Amino acid sequence: MAKQPPTPIRSSAHSALSDLVCGIDAAWGKGWAPDELVRAADKLFDSTNAAVMATAIILHRRSHPAPAGEDWLERLDHVGRVAPTEHPERLCDALGVDDRTLTQVAGNLASWLKVLPRMAFVCAPPGTIAAGAARRPKAIDKAKLLERVRALLAKAEATQFPHEAQAFTAKAQQIMTSHSIELAMLDDPAGEAPAALRIWHDPPYASAKGDLLASIAAANGCRTVSHGGLDVSTVFGFRHDLDSVELLHTSLLVQATAEMTQLETQWQHDRRRIRSFRHSFLIGFASRIGQRLEQARRLATEQAGVSSDALHPVLVSRSLAVDRAVDEVYPKLSSKRRSLSNSAGYVAGTIAADRASIGPSTRVGRGRAG
C-alpha cells in the first residue's frame, strides 16, 4: 500500500513556527541551553509544547550553524532525540495535531521566549567560541579521582547497612575536599573563574530537593540560586567543587529516597499525611546533611597538611569570587524560609542523614550542630 504523503501545514502555522525559531537567539543570550528550553516547555505547558520547542531548536541550528562547544553540542544531541521530526511540513502528522493547534502552540512558545528570565550560562552558546575549539578535556588524575568517588558513592547507595553507607559517603566527601584544597593552593588565582551548574529537580517535593542541593553546595564552597516555578537551581562555584556537588547530590538523593521509603513502613503515621511526611523528611535530611558534610570538610581541611595562614586567604578569595559571580547575574536575591507541617517527618529526616552521610570517625551526637 502506498504511503500517504505528509499533510502540508498552512501558511499561518509556518509563520508561527518561523517566529518561534527567530526567538531562540534571544534565549541563548539569556543563558538558556537547548535541553533546558525543552524541559521548561514540558513542565510549564505539556509534551506537545516540548516537542514543538525541540523541533524549532533543530530548525534554528540548521539555519544558524555557528561554532559551538562540546557541552552545547551534547545538549543539542539530546534535543534531537526528543524532536519528533526535523521537517516542519511533517510536524502536524508527527504530533497528531491540526494546523490550528500547531499555530497556537508555536505562537504561545514564541511569546514565552520573549519573557524568559535571565539565567547564568552553564555552557557557551554558539558563536562565542572559535571554530574547532573543544572543551578542555579533564586531566587524567581528576578523571581517576572522580571515578573513585563515584565508586564509593555507588557502594553507599547499594549497601543495606547504614554504617557502611556512612563510611563510604564520608570518605567521598573527604577525598573531594582534599583535592579541592590541593587545586586551590596550586591554581593561579587569575587562572580560573567560578562557573555555574544547573540542577533540575524532579517532582514531587522539588523545593525540599532544592534544599538538599543547597546544603551540599554550601559544604563544598558553592552557592545556589533557586528559580521559583521552574523547579531548578543554579549552583555557582569552581569547577571541581561543582563536580563534587553534582556527584554528592545524585547519591544522597538516592540514599534519602531509599531511607524515606523504608521508614514509611515503620512509622505509624497517618497515611493521609504521607505527602507532608515526605516533604518534611527531605527538609530534615537536608538540614542535617549540611552539618555532616561541613564536618567532613573540616576534617579533610585539617588533614591536608597546609597551614591555616596559607590556606585561609585562598579560601576567602575563592568564596568572594563565587559571591561576585552570583551578584553579577542575580544582583537582587531574596531568601525564603521553609515551613514544616510534619514534625515526625523532619525528625526522621535528620536521623536518616545521621545514618547516611557521616562515618563513625566523624560522628556527631544528635541534638547539636556538627
Coordinates of C-alpha atoms in Angstrom, one line a residue:
M1 CA 0.0 0.0 0.0
A2 CA 1.4 3.4 -1.0
K3 CA 2.5 5.6 1.9
Q4 CA 0.4 8.8 2.3
P5 CA 2.4 12.0 1.8
P6 CA 2.6 14.3 4.8
T7 CA -0.2 16.8 5.2
P8 CA 1.2 20.2 4.4
I9 CA 0.9 22.8 7.1
R10 CA -0.8 26.1 6.3
S11 CA 1.0 29.4 6.0
S12 CA -0.3 30.5 9.4
A13 CA 1.4 27.6 11.1
H14 CA 4.6 28.1 9.0
S15 CA 4.6 31.8 10.1
A16 CA 4.1 30.9 13.8
L17 CA 6.9 28.3 13.6
S18 CA 9.2 30.8 11.9
D19 CA 8.6 33.4 14.6
L20 CA 9.4 30.7 17.2
V21 CA 12.7 29.8 15.5
C22 CA 13.6 33.5 15.3
G23 CA 13.1 34.0 19.0
I24 CA 15.6 31.3 20.0
D25 CA 18.6 33.5 19.6
A26 CA 17.3 35.7 22.5
A27 CA 17.0 32.6 24.7
W28 CA 20.6 31.7 24.1
G29 CA 21.6 35.3 25.0
K30 CA 19.8 34.9 28.4
G31 CA 21.8 31.9 29.4
W32 CA 19.4 29.1 28.4
A33 CA 20.7 25.9 26.9
P34 CA 18.8 23.8 24.3
D35 CA 17.7 21.0 26.6
E36 CA 16.6 23.4 29.2
L37 CA 14.1 25.1 26.9
V38 CA 12.6 21.8 26.1
R39 CA 12.4 20.7 29.7
A40 CA 10.9 24.0 30.8
A41 CA 8.3 23.9 28.0
D42 CA 7.3 20.4 29.1
K43 CA 7.0 21.5 32.7
L44 CA 5.2 24.8 32.2
F45 CA 2.9 23.6 29.3
D46 CA 2.9 20.0 28.1
S47 CA 4.6 17.4 26.0
T48 CA 3.3 18.8 22.7
N49 CA 4.8 22.2 23.5
A50 CA 8.1 20.4 24.4
A51 CA 8.1 18.6 21.0
V52 CA 7.4 21.8 19.1
M53 CA 10.1 23.6 21.0
A54 CA 12.6 20.8 20.3
T55 CA 11.8 20.9 16.5
A56 CA 12.2 24.7 16.5
I57 CA 15.6 24.3 18.1
I58 CA 16.8 21.8 15.5
L59 CA 15.5 24.1 12.7
H60 CA 17.3 27.1 14.3
R61 CA 20.5 25.1 14.4
R62 CA 20.2 24.2 10.8
S63 CA 19.9 27.8 9.8
H64 CA 22.4 29.1 12.3
P65 CA 25.4 26.7 12.2
A66 CA 27.7 28.8 14.3
P67 CA 30.7 27.0 16.0
A68 CA 29.6 25.5 19.3
G69 CA 31.4 23.8 22.2
E70 CA 31.2 20.2 23.2
D71 CA 28.8 20.8 26.1
W72 CA 26.4 22.6 23.9
L73 CA 26.5 20.0 21.1
E74 CA 25.8 17.2 23.6
R75 CA 22.7 19.1 24.8
L76 CA 21.7 19.7 21.2
D77 CA 22.0 15.9 20.5
H78 CA 19.6 15.3 23.4
V79 CA 17.1 17.7 21.9
G80 CA 17.5 16.0 18.5
R81 CA 16.4 12.7 20.1
V82 CA 13.3 14.4 21.6
A83 CA 12.2 16.3 18.4
P84 CA 9.5 14.3 16.5
T85 CA 10.8 15.4 13.1
E86 CA 13.3 17.8 11.5
H87 CA 10.9 18.6 8.7
P88 CA 8.4 21.4 9.5
E89 CA 5.9 20.1 6.9
R90 CA 5.6 16.8 8.7
L91 CA 5.2 18.3 12.2
C92 CA 1.4 18.1 12.4
D93 CA 1.4 14.5 11.3
A94 CA 4.2 13.7 13.8
L95 CA 2.3 15.3 16.7
G96 CA -1.1 14.2 15.6
V97 CA -2.5 17.8 15.7
D98 CA -4.1 20.1 13.2
D99 CA -2.7 23.4 11.8
R100 CA -4.7 25.5 14.2
T101 CA -3.3 23.7 17.2
L102 CA 0.3 24.0 15.8
T103 CA -0.2 27.7 15.1
Q104 CA -1.4 28.3 18.7
V105 CA 1.3 26.2 20.3
A106 CA 4.1 27.8 18.3
G107 CA 2.7 31.3 18.9
N108 CA 2.4 30.8 22.6
L109 CA 6.0 29.5 22.8
A110 CA 7.3 32.5 20.8
S111 CA 5.6 34.8 23.3
W112 CA 7.0 32.8 26.2
L113 CA 10.6 33.2 24.8
K114 CA 10.2 36.9 25.0
V115 CA 9.7 36.9 28.7
L116 CA 12.2 34.2 29.7
P117 CA 14.1 35.1 32.9
R118 CA 17.9 35.6 32.7
M119 CA 19.9 32.5 33.7
A120 CA 23.6 32.0 34.4
F121 CA 25.4 30.5 31.5
V122 CA 26.2 26.8 32.1
C123 CA 27.8 26.3 28.7
A124 CA 29.0 28.7 26.0
P125 CA 26.3 29.4 23.3
P126 CA 27.0 29.1 19.6
G127 CA 29.2 31.8 18.1
T128 CA 31.0 32.6 21.3
I129 CA 34.0 30.2 20.8
A130 CA 36.4 29.8 17.9
A131 CA 35.7 27.3 15.2
G132 CA 37.1 23.9 16.0
A133 CA 37.6 24.8 19.7
A134 CA 36.6 22.0 22.1
R135 CA 36.0 21.7 25.7
R136 CA 39.2 21.2 27.6
P137 CA 39.5 17.5 28.5
K138 CA 39.6 16.5 32.1
A139 CA 43.0 15.7 33.4
I140 CA 43.7 12.0 33.8
D141 CA 44.3 12.3 37.6
K142 CA 41.0 14.1 38.0
A143 CA 39.1 11.6 35.9
K144 CA 40.5 8.8 38.1
L145 CA 39.6 10.7 41.3
L146 CA 36.0 11.2 40.1
E147 CA 35.8 7.6 39.2
R148 CA 37.0 6.6 42.7
V149 CA 34.4 8.9 44.2
R150 CA 31.6 7.5 42.0
A151 CA 32.6 4.0 43.1
L152 CA 32.4 5.0 46.8
L153 CA 29.0 6.6 46.4
A154 CA 27.7 3.6 44.4
K155 CA 28.7 1.4 47.3
A156 CA 26.9 3.8 49.7
E157 CA 23.7 3.5 47.6
A158 CA 23.9 -0.2 47.3
T159 CA 24.6 -1.3 50.8
Q160 CA 21.9 -2.3 53.2
F161 CA 24.0 -1.4 56.3
P162 CA 23.8 2.2 57.5
H163 CA 27.3 2.2 59.0
E164 CA 28.8 1.2 55.6
A165 CA 26.8 3.9 53.8
Q166 CA 28.1 6.4 56.4
A167 CA 31.7 5.5 55.9
F168 CA 31.6 5.4 52.1
T169 CA 29.9 8.8 51.8
A170 CA 32.1 10.5 54.4
K171 CA 35.2 9.1 52.6
A172 CA 33.9 10.5 49.3
Q173 CA 33.5 14.0 50.8
Q174 CA 36.9 13.9 52.4
I175 CA 38.6 12.9 49.1
M176 CA 36.9 15.7 47.2
T177 CA 37.7 18.3 49.8
S178 CA 41.3 17.3 49.9
H179 CA 41.6 17.5 46.1
S180 CA 39.8 20.9 46.2
I181 CA 42.3 22.3 48.7
E182 CA 45.2 21.0 46.5
L183 CA 43.7 22.7 43.5
A184 CA 43.1 25.9 45.4
M185 CA 46.7 26.1 46.6
L186 CA 48.2 25.2 43.2
D187 CA 46.0 27.2 40.8
D188 CA 46.8 30.7 39.6
P189 CA 44.1 32.9 41.3
A190 CA 43.5 34.6 38.0
G191 CA 43.5 31.4 36.0
E192 CA 40.1 30.1 36.8
A193 CA 36.8 31.9 37.3
P194 CA 33.7 30.4 39.0
A195 CA 31.3 28.5 36.8
A196 CA 27.7 27.5 37.0
L197 CA 25.8 24.2 37.1
R198 CA 22.1 23.8 36.7
I199 CA 20.2 21.1 38.5
W200 CA 16.6 20.4 37.6
H201 CA 14.5 18.8 40.4
D202 CA 12.0 16.2 39.5
P203 CA 8.6 16.4 41.2
P204 CA 7.3 15.7 43.8
Y205 CA 8.9 17.7 46.7
A206 CA 11.1 19.7 44.3
S207 CA 11.6 22.6 46.8
A208 CA 12.8 20.2 49.5
K209 CA 15.2 18.6 47.0
G210 CA 16.5 22.1 46.3
D211 CA 17.2 22.5 50.0
L212 CA 19.3 19.3 49.9
L213 CA 21.2 20.6 47.0
A214 CA 21.8 24.0 48.8
S215 CA 23.2 22.2 51.8
I216 CA 25.5 20.1 49.8
A217 CA 26.7 23.1 47.8
A218 CA 27.4 25.2 50.9
A219 CA 29.5 22.4 52.4
N220 CA 31.6 22.4 49.2
G221 CA 32.2 26.2 48.9
C222 CA 29.4 26.8 46.4
R223 CA 26.2 28.9 46.4
T224 CA 22.8 28.1 45.0
V225 CA 20.0 30.2 43.5
S226 CA 16.5 28.7 43.3
H227 CA 14.3 29.6 40.4
G228 CA 10.7 29.7 41.5
G229 CA 8.1 28.0 39.4
L230 CA 10.7 26.0 37.3
D231 CA 11.9 23.5 40.0
V232 CA 15.5 24.3 39.0
S233 CA 18.6 25.6 40.9
T234 CA 21.8 27.2 39.6
V235 CA 24.9 26.3 41.6
F236 CA 27.9 28.7 41.5
G237 CA 31.4 27.6 42.3
F238 CA 34.7 26.5 41.0
R239 CA 34.6 23.6 38.5
H240 CA 36.0 20.9 40.8
D241 CA 33.6 21.9 43.6
L242 CA 30.7 21.8 41.2
D243 CA 31.7 18.2 40.2
S244 CA 31.7 17.3 43.8
V245 CA 28.2 18.8 44.4
E246 CA 26.7 17.1 41.4
L247 CA 28.1 13.7 42.4
L248 CA 27.0 14.0 46.1
H249 CA 23.6 15.4 45.2
T250 CA 22.8 12.5 43.0
S251 CA 24.0 9.9 45.5
L252 CA 22.4 11.5 48.6
L253 CA 19.1 11.9 46.9
V254 CA 19.1 8.2 46.1
Q255 CA 20.0 7.4 49.7
A256 CA 17.4 9.8 51.2
T257 CA 14.6 8.3 49.0
A258 CA 15.5 4.8 49.9
E259 CA 15.6 5.6 53.7
M260 CA 12.3 7.5 53.4
T261 CA 10.6 4.6 51.7
Q262 CA 11.8 2.2 54.4
L263 CA 10.9 4.4 57.3
E264 CA 7.3 4.9 56.0
T265 CA 6.7 1.3 56.7
Q266 CA 8.0 1.6 60.3
W267 CA 6.5 4.9 61.4
Q268 CA 2.8 4.6 62.4
H269 CA 1.8 8.0 61.0
D270 CA -1.5 8.9 59.3
R271 CA -1.4 7.7 55.7
R272 CA -3.4 10.7 54.7
R273 CA -0.4 12.9 55.7
I274 CA 2.1 11.0 53.7
R275 CA 3.0 13.9 51.4
S276 CA 3.7 16.2 54.4
F277 CA 5.8 13.4 56.0
R278 CA 7.9 13.1 52.9
H279 CA 8.4 16.8 52.3
S280 CA 9.4 17.4 56.0
F281 CA 11.6 14.3 55.9
L282 CA 13.6 15.8 53.0
I283 CA 13.9 19.2 54.7
G284 CA 15.2 17.5 57.9
F285 CA 17.6 15.4 55.8
A286 CA 18.9 18.4 54.0
S287 CA 19.5 20.3 57.3
R288 CA 21.4 17.6 59.0
I289 CA 23.3 16.5 55.9
G290 CA 24.7 20.0 55.6
Q291 CA 26.1 19.8 59.1
R292 CA 27.6 16.4 58.5
L293 CA 29.3 17.4 55.2
E294 CA 30.7 20.5 56.8
Q295 CA 32.3 18.4 59.5
A296 CA 33.8 16.0 56.9
R297 CA 35.1 19.0 55.0
R298 CA 36.7 20.5 58.2
L299 CA 38.3 17.2 59.0
A300 CA 39.8 16.9 55.5
T301 CA 41.0 20.5 55.7
E302 CA 42.8 19.8 59.0
Q303 CA 44.4 16.7 57.5
A304 CA 45.5 18.5 54.3
G305 CA 48.9 19.5 55.7
V306 CA 48.5 23.1 54.7
S307 CA 49.0 25.8 57.3
S308 CA 45.9 27.9 58.2
D309 CA 47.9 31.1 57.5
A310 CA 48.4 29.9 53.9
L311 CA 45.0 28.3 53.3
H312 CA 42.7 30.8 54.8
P313 CA 43.4 33.7 52.4
V314 CA 43.0 31.4 49.4
L315 CA 39.6 30.1 50.6
V316 CA 38.4 33.6 51.4
S317 CA 39.4 34.7 47.9
R318 CA 37.6 31.9 46.3
S319 CA 34.5 32.5 48.4
L320 CA 34.4 36.2 47.4
A321 CA 34.9 35.2 43.7
V322 CA 31.8 32.9 44.0
D323 CA 29.8 35.7 45.6
R324 CA 30.7 38.1 42.8
A325 CA 29.7 35.6 40.2
V326 CA 26.3 35.3 41.8
D327 CA 25.8 39.0 42.2
E328 CA 26.7 39.6 38.6
V329 CA 23.8 37.5 37.3
Y330 CA 21.4 37.9 40.2
P331 CA 22.0 41.3 42.0
K332 CA 18.7 41.2 43.8
L333 CA 18.1 37.9 45.6
S334 CA 15.6 37.2 48.4
S335 CA 15.7 34.3 50.8
K336 CA 12.7 32.1 51.7
R337 CA 12.2 30.1 54.8
R338 CA 10.6 26.6 54.6
S339 CA 7.7 25.8 56.8
L340 CA 7.3 22.4 58.4
S341 CA 3.9 20.6 58.5
N342 CA 5.0 17.2 59.9
S343 CA 7.5 17.1 62.8
A344 CA 7.7 13.3 62.6
G345 CA 8.9 13.6 59.0
Y346 CA 11.5 16.2 60.0
V347 CA 12.9 14.1 62.8
A348 CA 13.0 11.0 60.6
G349 CA 14.9 13.0 58.0
T350 CA 17.6 14.2 60.5
I351 CA 18.0 10.6 61.8
A352 CA 18.3 9.4 58.2
A353 CA 21.0 12.0 57.5
D354 CA 22.9 10.8 60.5
R355 CA 22.8 7.3 59.2
A356 CA 23.6 8.1 55.5
S357 CA 26.3 10.7 55.5
I358 CA 29.0 10.6 58.2
G359 CA 31.2 7.7 59.2
P360 CA 31.9 6.6 62.8
S361 CA 35.2 8.5 62.9
T362 CA 33.4 11.9 62.4
R363 CA 30.0 11.1 64.1
V364 CA 28.2 13.9 65.8
G365 CA 25.8 13.5 68.7
R366 CA 22.1 14.1 68.0
G367 CA 20.7 17.4 69.0
R368 CA 23.6 19.7 68.2
A369 CA 25.3 21.1 65.2
G370 CA 28.4 19.4 63.8

